[in-house]
């Protein structure tokens, strides 16, 4: 018995350790938007990666035929909520960049509706980021970024661009939408990189 | 021509920065529409407030607030016309 109770307390301490500083646990999924929710038919959807050598393109059928990962991860919003153990399905950025050669180290993510956010390329690779199109076993709801959103769970959630439509490679790190308007250029929740 | 430093803004700019926002008229540098800010479309979320052009939907202005700091951006506005008090 004592072994079991020690196991339980160990596990609950571990759960607390998953909350970055200044964050509060939530069980719902708050919606944050900087504009109207775009209505995107998957028949019209496409995803592009633009590098110095050209544009790589996938339509919905091509994209969802790629290797799909199941992702179980914690997410942290800069507005002080965190949600633990969220379940997603999507295509890893490692898969998308498999056949892409680029010397450019920085990425600007572009969304339907005009939103942008910047992330260094090395923070998108090695199992750190996905383009997700399912959440909790269902197609991703438009208000949460469907048909597909970027998922970069180790950074604050504004970096996980909703309605993502493409990645543009850049020579230098440049600020995206919120990063130009007060939010941190990098956004690591464990360092509380919230604002300038 | 010589320039002076920003301390010289204290008089003229401070006067105008106290303007009545809803009465002010802004020009969208996306589509050129000129309209009172009161007629813009405003989206509010926990992350910040986003003001969009009523004609083309482009972002005109943003407001981010955090405790004792706030960031006000007019990235999509080329100029704002304000009413001078008492005229
Ligand atoms: Zn406009």
Coordinates of C-alpha atoms and ligand atoms in Angstrom, one line a residue:
Chain A
X1 CA 0.0 0.0 0.0
X2 CA 2.7 2.5 0.9
X3 CA 4.4 1.8 -2.4
X4 CA 1.1 2.7 -4.2
X5 CA 0.5 5.9 -2.3
X6 CA 4.1 6.9 -2.9
X7 CA 3.5 6.3 -6.6
X8 CA 0.4 8.5 -6.6
X9 CA 2.1 11.4 -4.8
X10 CA 5.1 11.1 -7.2
X11 CA 2.7 11.3 -10.1
X12 CA 0.8 14.3 -8.9
X13 CA 4.0 16.2 -8.2
X14 CA 5.0 15.4 -11.8
X15 CA 1.8 16.9 -13.1
X16 CA 2.5 20.2 -11.2
X17 CA 5.9 20.2 -12.8
X18 CA 4.3 20.3 -16.2
X19 CA 2.9 23.8 -15.5
X20 CA 5.3 26.6 -16.5
X21 CA 5.7 29.6 -14.2
X22 CA 2.6 31.9 -14.1
X23 CA 0.3 29.4 -15.7
X24 CA -3.0 28.0 -14.5
X25 CA -4.5 24.7 -15.4
X26 CA -7.7 24.7 -17.5
X27 CA -9.9 21.9 -18.6
X28 CA -11.9 23.7 -21.4
X29 CA -10.2 25.0 -24.5
X30 CA -10.5 28.8 -24.7
X31 CA -10.6 30.4 -28.1
X32 CA -8.4 33.3 -29.0
X33 CA -8.7 35.1 -32.3
X34 CA -7.4 38.3 -33.8
X35 CA -10.1 38.4 -36.5
X36 CA -13.0 36.6 -38.1
X37 CA -12.8 32.8 -38.4
X38 CA -11.9 32.0 -42.1
X39 CA -14.2 29.5 -43.8
X40 CA -11.8 27.2 -45.7
X41 CA -13.0 24.3 -47.7
X42 CA -10.5 21.4 -47.8
X43 CA -11.1 21.3 -51.6
X44 CA -9.5 24.7 -51.8
X45 CA -6.9 24.3 -49.1
X46 CA -3.3 24.1 -49.9
X47 CA -0.1 24.2 -47.9
X48 CA 3.2 25.6 -49.2
X49 CA 6.8 25.8 -48.1
X50 CA 8.7 28.6 -49.8
X51 CA 12.5 28.4 -49.8
X52 CA 15.2 30.3 -51.7
X53 CA 15.0 27.6 -54.4
X54 CA 11.2 27.5 -55.0
X55 CA 7.8 26.6 -53.6
X56 CA 6.7 23.1 -52.4
X57 CA 3.0 22.5 -52.5
X58 CA 0.5 20.0 -51.1
X59 CA -3.2 19.9 -51.6
X60 CA -5.5 18.4 -48.9
X61 CA -5.4 14.8 -50.3
X62 CA -1.6 14.9 -50.8
X63 CA -1.1 16.4 -47.3
X64 CA -3.3 13.9 -45.5
X65 CA -1.6 11.0 -47.3
X66 CA 1.7 11.9 -45.7
X67 CA 2.9 10.0 -42.6
X68 CA 0.6 11.0 -39.8
X69 CA 1.7 11.3 -36.2
X70 CA -0.3 11.0 -33.0
X71 CA 0.7 13.8 -30.6
X72 CA 0.0 13.9 -26.9
X73 CA 1.2 17.2 -25.5
X74 CA 0.7 20.0 -23.1
X75 CA -0.1 23.5 -24.4
X76 CA 0.6 26.8 -22.8
X77 CA -1.2 30.1 -23.8
X78 CA 0.4 33.4 -23.0
X79 CA -2.9 34.5 -21.4
X80 CA -1.9 32.3 -18.4
X81 CA -3.8 29.1 -19.2
X82 CA -2.2 25.7 -19.8
X83 CA -3.9 22.5 -20.9
X84 CA -2.2 19.1 -20.2
X85 CA -2.4 16.0 -22.3
X86 CA -4.1 17.4 -25.4
X87 CA -4.4 14.9 -28.3
X88 CA -3.7 15.8 -31.9
X89 CA -3.0 14.1 -35.2
X90 CA -1.0 15.8 -37.9
X91 CA 2.1 15.8 -40.1
X92 CA 5.4 16.4 -38.5
X93 CA 7.5 19.2 -39.8
X94 CA 10.3 16.7 -40.1
X95 CA 8.2 14.9 -42.7
X96 CA 7.4 18.1 -44.6
X97 CA 11.1 19.1 -44.7
X98 CA 12.4 15.7 -45.6
X99 CA 13.1 16.5 -49.2
X100 CA 13.7 20.2 -48.8
X101 CA 17.1 21.7 -48.9
X102 CA 17.5 25.2 -47.5
X103 CA 20.3 27.4 -46.1
X104 CA 17.7 29.7 -44.5
X105 CA 17.4 29.3 -40.7
X106 CA 14.2 31.2 -39.9
X107 CA 10.5 30.6 -40.7
X108 CA 7.5 32.9 -41.0
X109 CA 4.2 30.9 -40.8
X110 CA 1.4 32.4 -42.8
X111 CA -2.3 31.8 -42.2
X112 CA -5.5 32.2 -44.1
X113 CA -6.9 35.5 -42.8
X114 CA -3.4 37.1 -42.8
X115 CA -2.0 36.1 -39.4
X116 CA 1.7 35.5 -39.2
X117 CA 4.1 34.2 -36.6
X118 CA 7.9 33.6 -36.6
X119 CA 9.8 30.5 -35.4
X120 CA 13.4 29.5 -35.9
X121 CA 13.6 26.4 -38.2
X122 CA 15.6 24.3 -35.6
X123 CA 12.6 24.8 -33.2
X124 CA 10.3 23.2 -35.7
X125 CA 12.3 20.1 -36.4
X126 CA 13.4 16.9 -34.4
X127 CA 9.8 16.1 -33.3
X128 CA 9.0 19.6 -32.0
X129 CA 6.3 20.7 -34.4
X130 CA 3.4 19.5 -36.6
X131 CA 0.7 20.7 -38.9
X132 CA -2.3 19.3 -37.1
X133 CA -5.7 18.6 -38.6
X134 CA -7.4 16.5 -35.8
X135 CA -8.0 17.4 -32.2
X136 CA -9.3 14.9 -29.6
X137 CA -10.3 12.4 -32.3
X138 CA -12.3 14.9 -34.5
X139 CA -11.4 17.0 -37.5
X140 CA -10.0 20.3 -36.1
X141 CA -12.8 22.8 -35.5
X142 CA -12.6 26.1 -37.5
X143 CA -12.6 28.1 -34.3
X144 CA -9.5 26.2 -33.2
X145 CA -7.8 26.7 -36.5
X146 CA -9.2 24.0 -38.8
X147 CA -8.8 22.7 -41.4
X148 CA -5.2 22.7 -40.1
X149 CA -3.0 24.6 -37.7
X150 CA 0.6 24.7 -36.8
X151 CA 1.3 23.0 -33.5
X152 CA 4.5 24.1 -31.7
X153 CA 3.7 23.0 -28.1
X154 CA 7.1 24.0 -26.5
X155 CA 6.4 27.7 -27.3
X156 CA 3.5 29.8 -26.2
X157 CA 0.4 28.9 -28.2
X158 CA 0.2 32.1 -30.3
X159 CA 3.1 30.5 -32.2
X160 CA 0.8 27.5 -33.1
X161 CA -0.8 29.5 -36.0
X162 CA -4.4 28.7 -36.6
X163 CA -5.6 28.2 -40.3
X164 CA -2.0 27.8 -41.4
X165 CA -1.5 27.9 -45.1
X166 CA 2.3 28.0 -45.5
X167 CA 5.8 28.5 -44.2
X168 CA 8.2 31.1 -45.7
X169 CA 11.9 30.6 -45.1
X170 CA 13.8 33.7 -44.1
X171 CA 17.5 34.6 -43.7
X172 CA 16.9 36.4 -40.5
X173 CA 14.4 36.2 -37.7
X174 CA 11.6 38.7 -38.3
X175 CA 8.7 39.4 -36.0
X176 CA 5.2 38.1 -36.9
X177 CA 1.9 39.7 -36.1
X178 CA 1.8 39.6 -32.3
X179 CA 5.6 39.8 -32.1
X180 CA 5.5 43.2 -33.8
X181 CA 2.8 44.4 -31.5
X182 CA 4.2 43.7 -28.0
X183 CA 4.7 39.9 -27.7
X184 CA 8.1 38.3 -27.4
X185 CA 10.1 37.4 -30.5
X186 CA 10.7 33.8 -29.2
X187 CA 8.0 32.9 -26.6
X188 CA 9.4 30.1 -24.4
X189 CA 6.8 29.5 -21.6
X190 CA 9.5 28.1 -19.2
X191 CA 11.4 31.4 -19.4
X192 CA 8.2 33.4 -19.3
X193 CA 9.1 35.1 -22.6
X194 CA 5.7 36.8 -22.9
X195 CA 6.4 40.4 -24.0
X196 CA 9.2 42.5 -25.4
Chain B
X1 CA 18.4 70.8 -41.9
X2 CA 19.1 70.0 -38.3
X3 CA 16.8 67.8 -36.2
X4 CA 16.0 68.2 -32.5
X5 CA 15.4 65.3 -30.1
X6 CA 12.0 63.7 -29.2
X7 CA 11.6 65.8 -26.1
X8 CA 10.3 68.5 -28.4
X9 CA 7.3 66.3 -29.0
X10 CA 6.0 66.9 -25.5
X11 CA 3.9 69.9 -26.5
X12 CA 2.5 69.2 -30.0
X13 CA 2.1 65.4 -29.9
X14 CA 0.9 65.2 -26.3
X15 CA -1.9 67.5 -27.2
X16 CA -3.1 65.3 -30.1
X17 CA -2.5 61.9 -28.3
X18 CA -5.2 62.9 -25.8
X19 CA -7.7 62.8 -28.7
X20 CA -11.2 61.2 -28.5
X21 CA -10.4 57.9 -30.3
X22 CA -14.0 57.2 -31.5
X23 CA -14.2 60.7 -33.1
X24 CA -10.9 60.3 -34.8
X25 CA -10.8 59.5 -38.5
X26 CA -8.1 57.0 -39.7
X27 CA -7.0 56.2 -43.2
X28 CA -6.4 52.5 -44.0
X29 CA -3.2 52.0 -45.8
X30 CA -4.4 48.8 -47.3
X31 CA -7.5 50.0 -49.3
X32 CA -7.3 53.8 -48.6
X33 CA -10.7 53.9 -46.9
X34 CA -11.0 56.8 -44.5
X35 CA -13.5 56.4 -41.7
X36 CA -14.1 57.2 -38.1
X37 CA -12.5 54.6 -35.8
X38 CA -15.9 54.2 -34.2
X39 CA -17.0 52.4 -37.4
X40 CA -14.1 50.0 -37.4
X41 CA -14.4 46.3 -36.6
X42 CA -12.9 45.4 -33.2
X43 CA -11.9 41.9 -32.1
X44 CA -11.1 41.4 -28.5
X45 CA -9.4 38.4 -27.0
X46 CA -7.2 37.7 -24.0
X47 CA -4.1 38.2 -26.1
X48 CA -5.1 41.7 -27.2
X49 CA -7.5 44.0 -29.1
X50 CA -7.4 44.1 -32.9
X51 CA -9.0 46.9 -34.9
X52 CA -9.8 46.1 -38.5
X53 CA -10.8 48.2 -41.5
X54 CA -14.6 48.1 -42.1
X55 CA -13.9 48.0 -45.9
X56 CA -11.1 45.5 -46.5
X57 CA -10.6 43.8 -43.1
X58 CA -6.9 44.7 -42.8
X59 CA -5.6 45.3 -39.3
X60 CA -5.5 49.0 -38.6
X61 CA -4.5 49.0 -34.9
X62 CA -3.6 46.7 -32.0
X63 CA -3.6 47.1 -28.3
X64 CA -1.8 44.7 -26.0
X65 CA -2.1 45.2 -22.2
X66 CA -0.1 43.6 -19.4
X67 CA -0.2 45.0 -15.9
X68 CA 1.6 48.4 -15.9
X69 CA 2.6 48.1 -19.6
X70 CA 0.6 48.5 -22.8
X71 CA 1.6 48.4 -26.5
X72 CA -0.4 50.5 -29.0
X73 CA 0.3 49.8 -32.7
X74 CA -1.1 51.6 -35.7
X75 CA 0.5 49.3 -38.3
X76 CA -2.3 49.7 -40.8
X77 CA -3.0 53.4 -40.5
X78 CA -1.3 56.0 -42.6
X79 CA -2.6 59.0 -40.7
X80 CA -5.3 59.9 -38.1
X81 CA -7.3 63.1 -38.2
X82 CA -8.2 64.3 -34.8
X83 CA -10.4 67.2 -33.7
X84 CA -8.6 70.0 -32.0
X85 CA -10.3 70.9 -28.7
X86 CA -12.0 74.3 -28.8
X87 CA -12.1 74.7 -32.6
Ligands
LIG1 ZN1 -9.0 49.0 -45.7

